[in-house]
C-alpha positions as a printed NumPy array, in Angstrom:
array([[-59.384, -64.513,   9.021],
       [-57.508, -63.511,   5.874],
       [-56.293, -67.03 ,   5.357],
       [-59.848, -68.363,   5.713],
       [-60.937, -66.023,   2.913],
       [-57.998, -67.123,   0.796],
       [-59.039, -70.74 ,   1.18 ],
       [-62.322, -69.99 ,  -0.591],
       [-60.543, -68.654,  -3.711],
       [-59.302, -70.789,  -6.607],
       [-56.004, -72.535,  -6.055],
       [-53.987, -70.545,  -8.643],
       [-55.273, -67.179,  -7.363],
       [-54.619, -68.374,  -3.832],
       [-50.961, -69.072,  -4.693],
       [-50.537, -65.659,  -6.378],
       [-52.013, -63.748,  -3.424],
       [-49.917, -65.664,  -0.918],
       [-46.785, -64.9  ,  -2.911],
       [-47.764, -61.227,  -3.115],
       [-48.419, -61.018,   0.605],
       [-45.157, -62.756,   1.431],
       [-43.178, -60.313,  -0.735],
       [-44.808, -57.179,   0.724],
       [-45.445, -58.127,   4.321],
       [-41.91 , -57.29 ,   5.52 ],
       [-40.961, -53.622,   5.049],
       [-37.256, -52.721,   4.782],
       [-38.014, -49.484,   6.666],
       [-40.368, -50.346,   9.539],
       [-42.155, -47.584,  11.358],
       [-40.533, -46.807,  14.76 ],
       [-42.197, -48.47 ,  17.71 ],
       [-41.751, -45.638,  20.249],
       [-44.547, -43.053,  20.41 ],
       [-42.671, -39.874,  19.375],
       [-40.106, -40.657,  16.663],
       [-38.104, -37.925,  14.987],
       [-38.296, -37.334,  11.219],
       [-34.853, -38.868,  10.734],
       [-35.873, -41.933,  12.713],
       [-39.009, -42.338,  10.603],
       [-36.99 , -42.058,   7.394],
       [-34.097, -44.196,   8.722],
       [-31.614, -41.57 ,   7.505],
       [-28.684, -39.788,   9.171],
       [-28.852, -36.108,  10.008],
       [-26.547, -35.173,   7.123],
       [-28.698, -36.846,   4.466],
       [-29.179, -34.927,   1.225],
       [-32.494, -33.825,  -0.232],
       [-32.212, -36.442,  -2.952],
       [-31.88 , -39.221,  -0.368],
       [-34.832, -37.826,   1.579],
       [-37.004, -37.687,  -1.524],
       [-36.099, -41.23 ,  -2.602],
       [-36.734, -42.59 ,   0.895],
       [-40.083, -40.793,   1.015],
       [-41.257, -42.602,  -2.118],
       [-40.192, -45.937,  -0.619],
       [-41.973, -45.226,   2.67 ],
       [-45.145, -44.2  ,   0.85 ],
       [-45.038, -47.391,  -1.187],
       [-44.652, -49.567,   1.913],
       [-46.745, -47.632,   4.446],
       [-49.609, -46.399,   2.317],
       [-52.958, -47.194,   3.968],
       [-53.952, -49.303,   0.945],
       [-50.68 , -51.251,   0.723],
       [-50.51 , -54.938,   1.532],
       [-47.867, -54.443,   4.221],
       [-50.34 , -52.465,   6.355],
       [-53.314, -54.791,   5.957],
       [-53.066, -56.096,   9.542],
       [-53.159, -52.621,  11.131],
       [-56.318, -50.735,  12.065],
       [-57.412, -47.981,   9.735],
       [-56.65 , -45.259,  12.286],
       [-53.08 , -46.5  ,  12.768],
       [-52.492, -46.666,   9.024],
       [-53.713, -43.098,   8.564],
       [-51.664, -41.883,  11.529],
       [-48.477, -43.478,  10.193],
       [-49.011, -42.088,   6.719],
       [-49.634, -38.591,   8.111],
       [-46.536, -38.882,  10.301],
       [-44.464, -39.796,   7.244],
       [-45.887, -36.838,   5.299],
       [-45.202, -34.43 ,   8.179],
       [-41.691, -35.808,   8.592],
       [-41.037, -35.284,   4.882],
       [-42.227, -31.676,   5.086],
       [-40.065, -31.106,   8.139],
       [-36.957, -32.537,   6.483],
       [-37.57 , -30.334,   3.463],
       [-37.916, -27.265,   5.667],
       [-41.61 , -26.758,   4.98 ],
       [-44.396, -25.9  ,   7.373],
       [-46.69 , -28.963,   7.578],
       [-49.756, -26.753,   8.077],
       [-49.29 , -24.277,   5.216],
       [-47.006, -26.279,   2.914],
       [-44.689, -23.291,   2.466],
       [-41.06 , -22.842,   3.368],
       [-40.556, -21.998,   6.997],
       [-39.319, -18.446,   7.464],
       [-38.394, -18.976,  11.136],
       [-40.348, -15.863,  12.066],
       [-41.446, -17.32 ,  15.369],
       [-37.837, -18.085,  16.253],
       [-36.352, -14.822,  14.967],
       [-36.104, -13.193,  18.408],
       [-34.481, -16.24 ,  19.934],
       [-32.025, -16.513,  17.061],
       [-31.1  , -12.843,  17.393],
       [-30.619, -13.24 ,  21.14 ],
       [-28.361, -16.236,  20.643],
       [-26.434, -14.388,  17.947],
       [-25.833, -11.402,  20.229],
       [-24.8  , -13.726,  23.027],
       [-22.356, -15.503,  20.726],
       [-20.887, -12.186,  19.56 ],
       [-20.429, -11.085,  23.165],
       [-18.645, -14.321,  23.99 ],
       [-16.372, -13.982,  20.977],
       [-15.572, -10.375,  21.905],
       [-14.817, -11.365,  25.499],
       [-12.522, -14.157,  24.323],
       [-10.657, -11.799,  21.993],
       [-10.23 ,  -9.174,  24.699],
       [ -8.977, -11.829,  27.104],
       [ -6.48 , -13.146,  24.565],
       [ -5.427,  -9.66 ,  23.406],
       [ -5.626,  -7.305,  26.399],
       [ -5.153,  -3.584,  25.636],
       [ -1.68 ,  -2.261,  26.315],
       [ -2.964,   0.969,  27.852],
       [ -6.303,   1.375,  29.526],
       [ -7.697,   4.896,  29.713],
       [ -9.887,   5.346,  32.741],
       [-11.203,   8.623,  34.112],
       [-14.101,   9.642,  36.261],
       [-15.928,  12.92 ,  36.707],
       [-13.381,  14.213,  39.234],
       [-10.432,  13.686,  36.888],
       [-11.925,  15.322,  33.814],
       [-10.357,  18.695,  34.586],
       [ -6.966,  16.998,  34.486],
       [ -7.707,  15.576,  31.082],
       [ -8.865,  18.968,  29.818],
       [ -5.758,  20.643,  31.209],
       [ -3.459,  18.121,  29.559],
       [ -5.259,  18.589,  26.263],
       [ -5.045,  22.393,  26.535],
       [ -1.335,  22.311,  27.341],
       [ -0.717,  20.059,  24.367],
       [ -2.573,  22.369,  21.988],
       [ -0.791,  25.486,  23.32 ],
       [  2.597,  23.796,  23.022],
       [  1.847,  22.821,  19.456],
       [  0.804,  26.367,  18.557],
       [  3.858,  27.911,  20.217],
       [  6.118,  25.487,  18.41 ],
       [  4.654,  26.207,  14.99 ],
       [  4.02 ,  29.971,  15.337],
       [  7.696,  31.111,  15.23 ],
       [  8.316,  29.135,  12.089],
       [  5.276,  30.669,  10.43 ],
       [  6.299,  34.186,  11.483],
       [  9.88 ,  33.784,  10.289],
       [  8.882,  32.252,   6.987],
       [  8.612,  35.576,   5.025],
       [ 11.984,  36.785,   6.342],
       [ 13.664,  33.507,   5.504],
       [ 12.205,  33.624,   1.998],
       [ 13.425,  37.189,   1.493],
       [ 16.883,  36.303,   2.747],
       [ 17.048,  33.308,   0.445],
       [ 15.999,  35.472,  -2.5  ],
       [ 18.692,  38.021,  -1.683],
       [ 21.325,  35.296,  -1.588],
       [ 20.191,  34.043,  -4.963],
       [ 20.474,  37.557,  -6.422],
       [ 23.973,  37.99 ,  -5.004],
       [ 25.081,  34.666,  -6.433],
       [ 23.645,  35.588,  -9.834],
       [ 25.451,  38.963,  -9.768],
       [ 28.772,  37.348,  -8.849],
       [ 28.314,  34.854, -11.658],
       [ 27.74 ,  37.675, -14.155],
       [ 30.868,  39.499, -12.999],
       [ 33.008,  36.388, -13.239],
       [ 31.673,  35.679, -16.688],
       [ 32.431,  39.222, -17.886],
       [ 35.966,  39.042, -16.488],
       [ 36.512,  35.682, -18.166],
       [ 35.353,  37.087, -21.492],
       [ 37.689,  40.102, -21.185],
       [ 40.633,  37.898, -20.308],
       [ 39.886,  35.624, -23.232],
       [ 39.698,  38.538, -25.645],
       [ 42.993,  39.876, -24.359],
       [ 44.65 ,  36.493, -24.876],
       [ 43.352,  36.285, -28.417],
       [ 44.758,  39.726, -29.221],
       [ 48.136,  38.793, -27.768],
       [ 48.216,  35.597, -29.776],
       [ 47.39 ,  37.476, -32.987],
       [ 50.143,  40.009, -32.299],
       [ 52.65 ,  37.256, -31.547],
       [ 51.76 ,  35.4  , -34.743],
       [ 52.178,  38.601, -36.76 ],
       [ 55.63 ,  39.266, -35.3  ],
       [ 56.757,  35.721, -36.01 ],
       [ 55.608,  36.07 , -39.598],
       [ 57.534,  39.314, -40.056],
       [ 60.683,  37.766, -38.603],
       [ 60.396,  34.791, -40.937],
       [ 59.929,  37.053, -43.958],
       [ 62.938,  39.111, -42.943],
       [ 65.051,  36.004, -42.532],
       [ 63.916,  34.459, -45.795],
       [ 64.187,  37.712, -47.809],
       [ 65.267,  37.839, -51.577],
       [ 68.916,  36.762, -52.126],
       [ 71.125,  37.896, -55.113],
       [ 72.228,  34.85 , -57.109],
       [ 75.201,  35.223, -59.652],
       [ 74.421,  34.863, -63.35 ],
       [ 76.076,  31.962, -65.06 ]])
């Protein structure tokens, strides 16, 4: 039908339109044939594609699959609109937007499920750690054994008090005894110092007396001698 209409046009315009149709009829990113494609399948991108790649691919898909483009001229109007809407919804989904409101998805409807999965994951991690690092001692007691625990705790506290109390009671006496020893040592030091000073003074006096005697002996030995007159 399209080619019959083209035959009625002038020859030059006919050649231009045929060339245009031939260049745009084959899309490098065809729409998936199965009924429920995923956004990544529609965009022909891997799951780790960046936002820049998604945006660039969206512009290419819009250019090729727009309802008014030449590549979609053979499709019914409803199919063209459905494909274009699917591409727009896939783009919003890949960008993390809500296709109905156009805003970023806050995951409010999945918050409970995410929290449940998070708690479950934490429990699994805790169980794995406890299995890999079992406690060295496990304290277990029931209601019947609580009196034993209380008794052990009481005995420990009493033993601690009895061990510390004598030291606290004897502390003043030990301090007084230490002070008395210090006073005795100081008194002995004073006595020794006084005796040393007396002994030193006595030695100085003896030395002075000895020097004086030696001087007198030298003077007596070197006294005036009578020399004959020439």
